[in-house]
Amino acid sequence: MITINLNKVDVKVEEGSTILETCKFYSIPIPTLCYHEGLSPGGACRLCIVEVGTPENFKVASSCTYPVREGLVVRTHTKRIIEIRKMLIELLVALCPSSKTIQDLASEYAVTHVRFKPKNKDCVLCGLCVRMCAEQMDAKAIGFVGRGINREITTAFDVKSDVCRTCGACMYICPTCQMRCQGPEPSGVLCNSCLNISYPCVDVHNQVMCYMDPCGACLLKESEEKKKVVSSK
Amino acid sequence: MNKIKNIDELGKIKTEIIKNLSPETPCIIISCGTCGQARGALKIVEAFRDAIKKLETIQELPIQLRITGCHGFCEVEPNIIIEPEGIFYVKLKPEDAEIIIKETIINKKIIDRLLYVDPVTGKKIAYKKDIPFYKYQNQLISGNNSLIDPTKIDDYIAIDGYKGLAKVLTDMSPEDVISEGKKSGLRGRGGAGFPTGLKWEICRASKGETKYVICNADEGDPGAYMDRSLLEGNPHSIIEGIIIGAYAIGAKEGIVYARNEYPLAVKNVGIAIEKAREYGFLGKNIFGTDFSFDIKIVKGAGAFVCGEETALIASIEGKRGEPQQRPPFPAQKGLWGKPTNINNVETWANVPVIINKGADLYSKIGIGRSKGTKIFSLVGKINNTGLVEVPMGIPLREIVYDIGGGIPKGKKFKAVQTGGPSGGCIPAELLDLPVDYDKLTEVGSIMGSGGMIVMDENTCMVDIAKYFLNFLRDESCGKCLSCREGLDRMYEILNDITEGHGTMEQLNLLEELAPVVKEASMCGLGQTASNPVLSTLRYFRDEYEAHIKSKKCPAGVCKALIEYSIDPEKCTGCTACVKACPQEAIIGEKKKPHKINQNECIKCGACKDICKFDAIKVE
């Protein structure tokens, strides 16, 4: 076991693990898109970036690929890191607005406007399917082709692969294959429905016995009442 | 050829080679790098061979021909130097060969019309050493190009080649070599400027029996070619450097990773490796010591990103050229998982010089934390295009005006872009800036591998930023979202601005996005990719705003924002522009002012180029 300084707290970690694994162990929420526990880290989506080093001399690195070492100083939620993550999420939403995973990320990080023209792509090139196919299915049927803006995921020479068993693992793991939830159709590319949701209280007419304690609706009501009291004073 | 066993044998061979050279015999040195060959240098060589053969029947002619790599002065290719006088003839044609031999070599007369004309003073200069382009340089590394035929190892031995290696192997321990490297202050010439001695030390300290050294010859910047010139012109200096480095690190195998687009460089390095093996500088028990080492060439397919260390390693291993997160650094876990040391071509070429001169003497050249000389490829709107080698810390002004000869057609200097596509633009106010690693970083640019693109008043900075971003979004590997999408979105915004439908909100978004790409991306490409945008925004923000607010391109470049018109006062009605216009958009009677039909005009600028009366206005 070695000690690292995680958000100003010294914590013990297993040697050989990554910063992201440490954060997950200590329940520090780090957004990820191209990470999966069963696969090797990709470092492609950059959402899991953290600051490594002292506040005076640090670098930004993806936590999923960064191995811990004794005395490492890590900050996961500085103002700048959150700003960068928000910009990356904005890029992701504009790239692929139909993905529920990405819309959820946008709501979680309070990304409320997208200033880029929507591309409406189906793939964000996170590479999960490529790694899934190679590492778990041992097939290597798909891979990256081209570079830069022409990068895409396909089979070799764009023809039906001999080694593909049509197992569907690539579809299972894809973060964009899952469609947006069937709520009201948003006017723009951003859904943000989860942000504006008001908790429906089933107990309003005293007709049912609410077993939730506390429920979001009650908390909301309480805080609103508190606000009213403060403002009336 | 027997293998050379020790330093005395090397000395003997050298004296023998020098004995056979007669310095009084006239020697015609023809610059035959890729740049020279493109301008027809091979035809000149043929012409000289034919001329010598023809004239030999009349009288005895002890003339030597030396076919060398590039001499650096690419503007005036094909050029020749005639030794021992050092006469410099420029822009030759094959038919000049016979005249040169008859006049200059036999009759000892200088041919006036073939001399170099100084663009600043208009005077003709006969000798190479008097030409300002060469006079103000310090050609520590590149100067040897004119002294040796790259295919002849004897030429290199004659100028003390492999002497440094002999010294290292017989007198110095690997630790001595490393401390000499550290003392010299040499920093990586490939871009990041990491201290070379320290890099070697880290790699030597890494655990492992097998270690590798790699020469990074994947030069991909548009407009930069100093590595190519060294590989073509003086491959042995690089090989000697690699062997010395390998000895210091403890590596047994070396790789030269060169791009396939450099066929002459690959060929010359291949010949040099063969020759070095023949002489026993490569192979088992070099100079009779326990040290064994060999080099092979790996050809890359020419991806810009493969110049990045970890992507280069992946490419050698046969994988996709994609960078990996560091740590682990290549010095800990590099090629095939073994400790690997990668240095740039120019860095390796500096190594024998340091050993021969001594670190103390070497570190006297340069300034502050940047030691030695640096080769820049000076291109763009400049009179003397070519490779210039200057001591670190020289003011930018001296490079542009004294060596470069200023801007053609008396136009105003606007900016210089250093460090390749991911470098920044330095404006005219900062012309007195000393060129070294730290100062360039301070002003928002980088040393990079040494590209230097000069721009005049007719260059639109938004268009330049757009050009480099277009290059980078193509050449990014595309792995990181921030780099792939970020660069594409930045390009999209710049495209909107140059097309005339940019908004101030977009400009703000650009300013917000550029630092994100810089900070969030994994490798050096992404981390420097926003530099062209950030530096032009820093120094030329008014130009961006002119494009957005008043829908004008001040430099008259962005086609959507300019309009060609004819000044009726100046137009003489000569109809030259009418003939030049591919759209037949210019109408008017002879000897009366003409007009441009704006609906037909495609803004190609053909009329402006042909007009002798400066009557075409661009607004």
mmCIF file of C-alpha atoms in Angstrom, chain A residues 27-170:
data_model
loop_
_atom_site.group_PDB
_atom_site.id
_atom_site.type_symbol
_atom_site.label_atom_id
_atom_site.label_comp_id
_atom_site.label_asym_id
_atom_site.label_seq_id
_atom_site.Cartn_x
_atom_site.Cartn_y
_atom_site.Cartn_z
ATOM 1 C CA SER A 27 -16.471 7.238 -3.814
ATOM 2 C CA ILE A 28 -15.279 10.390 -5.514
ATOM 3 C CA PRO A 29 -17.493 10.755 -8.566
ATOM 4 C CA ILE A 30 -15.437 11.162 -11.746
ATOM 5 C CA PRO A 31 -17.346 11.336 -15.023
ATOM 6 C CA THR A 32 -16.261 8.831 -17.637
ATOM 7 C CA LEU A 33 -17.442 7.793 -21.058
ATOM 8 C CA CYS A 34 -14.761 5.554 -22.552
ATOM 9 C CA TYR A 35 -13.995 3.677 -19.309
ATOM 10 C CA HIS A 36 -15.212 0.242 -18.359
ATOM 11 C CA GLU A 37 -14.033 -1.832 -15.415
ATOM 12 C CA GLY A 38 -13.598 -4.941 -17.509
ATOM 13 C CA LEU A 39 -11.499 -3.308 -20.193
ATOM 14 C CA SER A 40 -8.117 -1.638 -20.461
ATOM 15 C CA PRO A 41 -8.303 2.152 -20.055
ATOM 16 C CA GLY A 42 -8.650 4.171 -23.237
ATOM 17 C CA GLY A 43 -7.946 7.765 -22.263
ATOM 18 C CA ALA A 44 -9.938 8.977 -25.248
ATOM 19 C CA CYS A 45 -12.912 10.892 -23.828
ATOM 20 C CA ARG A 46 -10.779 13.043 -21.485
ATOM 21 C CA LEU A 47 -13.761 13.481 -19.095
ATOM 22 C CA CYS A 48 -11.893 11.806 -16.246
ATOM 23 C CA ILE A 49 -9.070 14.388 -16.307
ATOM 24 C CA VAL A 50 -7.617 15.483 -12.979
ATOM 25 C CA GLU A 51 -4.853 17.808 -11.857
ATOM 26 C CA VAL A 52 -1.680 15.964 -10.901
ATOM 27 C CA GLY A 53 1.017 17.825 -8.957
ATOM 28 C CA THR A 54 1.235 20.820 -6.669
ATOM 29 C CA PRO A 55 -1.050 23.802 -7.352
ATOM 30 C CA GLU A 56 1.990 25.724 -8.601
ATOM 31 C CA ASN A 57 3.324 23.024 -10.896
ATOM 32 C CA PHE A 58 0.763 20.544 -12.112
ATOM 33 C CA LYS A 59 -0.375 18.892 -15.257
ATOM 34 C CA VAL A 60 -3.758 17.771 -16.418
ATOM 35 C CA ALA A 61 -3.927 14.047 -17.103
ATOM 36 C CA SER A 62 -6.601 11.450 -17.673
ATOM 37 C CA SER A 63 -7.042 9.600 -14.378
ATOM 38 C CA CYS A 64 -8.001 6.311 -16.036
ATOM 39 C CA THR A 65 -4.545 5.876 -17.537
ATOM 40 C CA TYR A 66 -2.450 7.452 -14.782
ATOM 41 C CA PRO A 67 -0.808 4.965 -12.400
ATOM 42 C CA VAL A 68 -0.511 6.031 -8.765
ATOM 43 C CA ARG A 69 2.857 6.376 -7.092
ATOM 44 C CA GLU A 70 3.970 7.287 -3.591
ATOM 45 C CA GLY A 71 3.367 10.925 -2.700
ATOM 46 C CA LEU A 72 1.289 11.776 -5.768
ATOM 47 C CA VAL A 73 -0.852 14.900 -5.291
ATOM 48 C CA VAL A 74 -4.186 14.808 -7.095
ATOM 49 C CA ARG A 75 -7.114 17.228 -7.272
ATOM 50 C CA THR A 76 -10.236 15.961 -8.976
ATOM 51 C CA HIS A 77 -12.724 18.819 -8.836
ATOM 52 C CA THR A 78 -10.982 22.157 -9.182
ATOM 53 C CA LYS A 79 -12.830 25.006 -10.856
ATOM 54 C CA ARG A 80 -10.739 24.714 -14.005
ATOM 55 C CA ILE A 81 -11.184 20.943 -14.293
ATOM 56 C CA ILE A 82 -14.949 21.324 -14.065
ATOM 57 C CA GLU A 83 -14.858 24.060 -16.705
ATOM 58 C CA ILE A 84 -12.901 21.796 -19.047
ATOM 59 C CA ARG A 85 -15.270 18.880 -18.419
ATOM 60 C CA LYS A 86 -18.251 21.096 -19.202
ATOM 61 C CA MET A 87 -16.700 22.173 -22.479
ATOM 62 C CA LEU A 88 -15.960 18.556 -23.376
ATOM 63 C CA ILE A 89 -19.547 17.574 -22.592
ATOM 64 C CA GLU A 90 -20.744 20.451 -24.760
ATOM 65 C CA LEU A 91 -18.619 19.056 -27.600
ATOM 66 C CA LEU A 92 -20.049 15.591 -26.984
ATOM 67 C CA VAL A 93 -23.682 16.737 -27.003
ATOM 68 C CA ALA A 94 -23.142 18.607 -30.268
ATOM 69 C CA LEU A 95 -21.487 15.522 -31.718
ATOM 70 C CA CYS A 96 -24.121 12.998 -30.718
ATOM 71 C CA PRO A 97 -27.262 14.508 -29.162
ATOM 72 C CA SER A 98 -29.264 11.300 -29.446
ATOM 73 C CA SER A 99 -27.309 9.480 -26.741
ATOM 74 C CA LYS A 100 -28.923 9.140 -23.344
ATOM 75 C CA THR A 101 -25.553 8.653 -21.675
ATOM 76 C CA ILE A 102 -24.311 11.967 -23.019
ATOM 77 C CA GLN A 103 -27.567 13.809 -22.235
ATOM 78 C CA ASP A 104 -27.356 12.480 -18.673
ATOM 79 C CA LEU A 105 -23.779 13.728 -18.396
ATOM 80 C CA ALA A 106 -24.922 17.152 -19.591
ATOM 81 C CA SER A 107 -27.632 17.308 -16.933
ATOM 82 C CA GLU A 108 -25.308 16.050 -14.218
ATOM 83 C CA TYR A 109 -22.732 18.709 -15.050
ATOM 84 C CA ALA A 110 -25.366 21.426 -15.601
ATOM 85 C CA VAL A 111 -24.401 21.996 -19.219
ATOM 86 C CA THR A 112 -27.371 24.094 -20.235
ATOM 87 C CA HIS A 113 -26.329 25.472 -23.591
ATOM 88 C CA VAL A 114 -24.629 24.051 -26.667
ATOM 89 C CA ARG A 115 -22.980 26.630 -28.877
ATOM 90 C CA PHE A 116 -21.816 24.310 -31.630
ATOM 91 C CA LYS A 117 -23.788 23.223 -34.644
ATOM 92 C CA PRO A 118 -25.133 19.700 -34.073
ATOM 93 C CA LYS A 119 -23.381 16.996 -36.073
ATOM 94 C CA ASN A 120 -25.886 14.269 -35.177
ATOM 95 C CA LYS A 121 -23.344 11.480 -35.446
ATOM 96 C CA ASP A 122 -24.023 7.979 -34.170
ATOM 97 C CA CYS A 123 -20.526 7.338 -32.856
ATOM 98 C CA VAL A 124 -18.339 9.349 -30.487
ATOM 99 C CA LEU A 125 -15.248 7.160 -31.132
ATOM 100 C CA CYS A 126 -14.845 6.270 -27.466
ATOM 101 C CA GLY A 127 -13.388 2.945 -28.552
ATOM 102 C CA LEU A 128 -15.238 0.830 -25.970
ATOM 103 C CA CYS A 129 -16.510 -1.525 -28.677
ATOM 104 C CA VAL A 130 -13.024 -1.958 -30.155
ATOM 105 C CA ARG A 131 -11.579 -2.912 -26.782
ATOM 106 C CA MET A 132 -14.600 -5.068 -25.916
ATOM 107 C CA CYS A 133 -14.230 -6.998 -29.161
ATOM 108 C CA ALA A 134 -10.500 -7.480 -28.718
ATOM 109 C CA GLU A 135 -10.163 -8.019 -24.990
ATOM 110 C CA GLN A 136 -13.351 -9.771 -23.881
ATOM 111 C CA MET A 137 -14.572 -11.436 -27.081
ATOM 112 C CA ASP A 138 -11.087 -12.166 -28.406
ATOM 113 C CA ALA A 139 -12.289 -11.439 -31.922
ATOM 114 C CA LYS A 140 -10.593 -8.184 -33.010
ATOM 115 C CA ALA A 141 -13.239 -7.836 -35.688
ATOM 116 C CA ILE A 142 -13.405 -4.055 -35.540
ATOM 117 C CA GLY A 143 -10.784 -1.358 -35.208
ATOM 118 C CA PHE A 144 -9.971 2.265 -35.871
ATOM 119 C CA VAL A 145 -9.412 3.401 -39.426
ATOM 120 C CA GLY A 146 -8.084 6.765 -40.583
ATOM 121 C CA ARG A 147 -6.877 9.615 -38.424
ATOM 122 C CA GLY A 148 -7.990 13.041 -37.286
ATOM 123 C CA ILE A 149 -11.407 14.027 -38.543
ATOM 124 C CA ASN A 150 -11.504 10.931 -40.754
ATOM 125 C CA ARG A 151 -11.119 8.514 -37.856
ATOM 126 C CA GLU A 152 -13.835 5.879 -37.731
ATOM 127 C CA ILE A 153 -14.531 2.442 -36.357
ATOM 128 C CA THR A 154 -15.116 -0.288 -38.875
ATOM 129 C CA THR A 155 -14.123 -3.781 -39.911
ATOM 130 C CA ALA A 156 -10.963 -4.374 -41.900
ATOM 131 C CA PHE A 157 -11.308 -3.006 -45.442
ATOM 132 C CA ASP A 158 -14.919 -2.106 -44.676
ATOM 133 C CA VAL A 159 -16.168 -5.575 -45.583
ATOM 134 C CA LYS A 160 -18.035 -8.130 -43.462
ATOM 135 C CA SER A 161 -15.555 -9.569 -41.010
ATOM 136 C CA ASP A 162 -14.714 -13.266 -40.994
ATOM 137 C CA VAL A 163 -13.931 -13.203 -37.305
ATOM 138 C CA CYS A 164 -17.086 -11.370 -36.191
ATOM 139 C CA ARG A 165 -19.484 -13.763 -34.458
ATOM 140 C CA THR A 166 -22.256 -11.138 -34.371
ATOM 141 C CA CYS A 167 -22.235 -11.534 -30.600
ATOM 142 C CA GLY A 168 -23.511 -7.997 -30.071
ATOM 143 C CA ALA A 169 -21.025 -7.144 -27.335
ATOM 144 C CA CYS A 170 -20.083 -3.968 -29.183
#
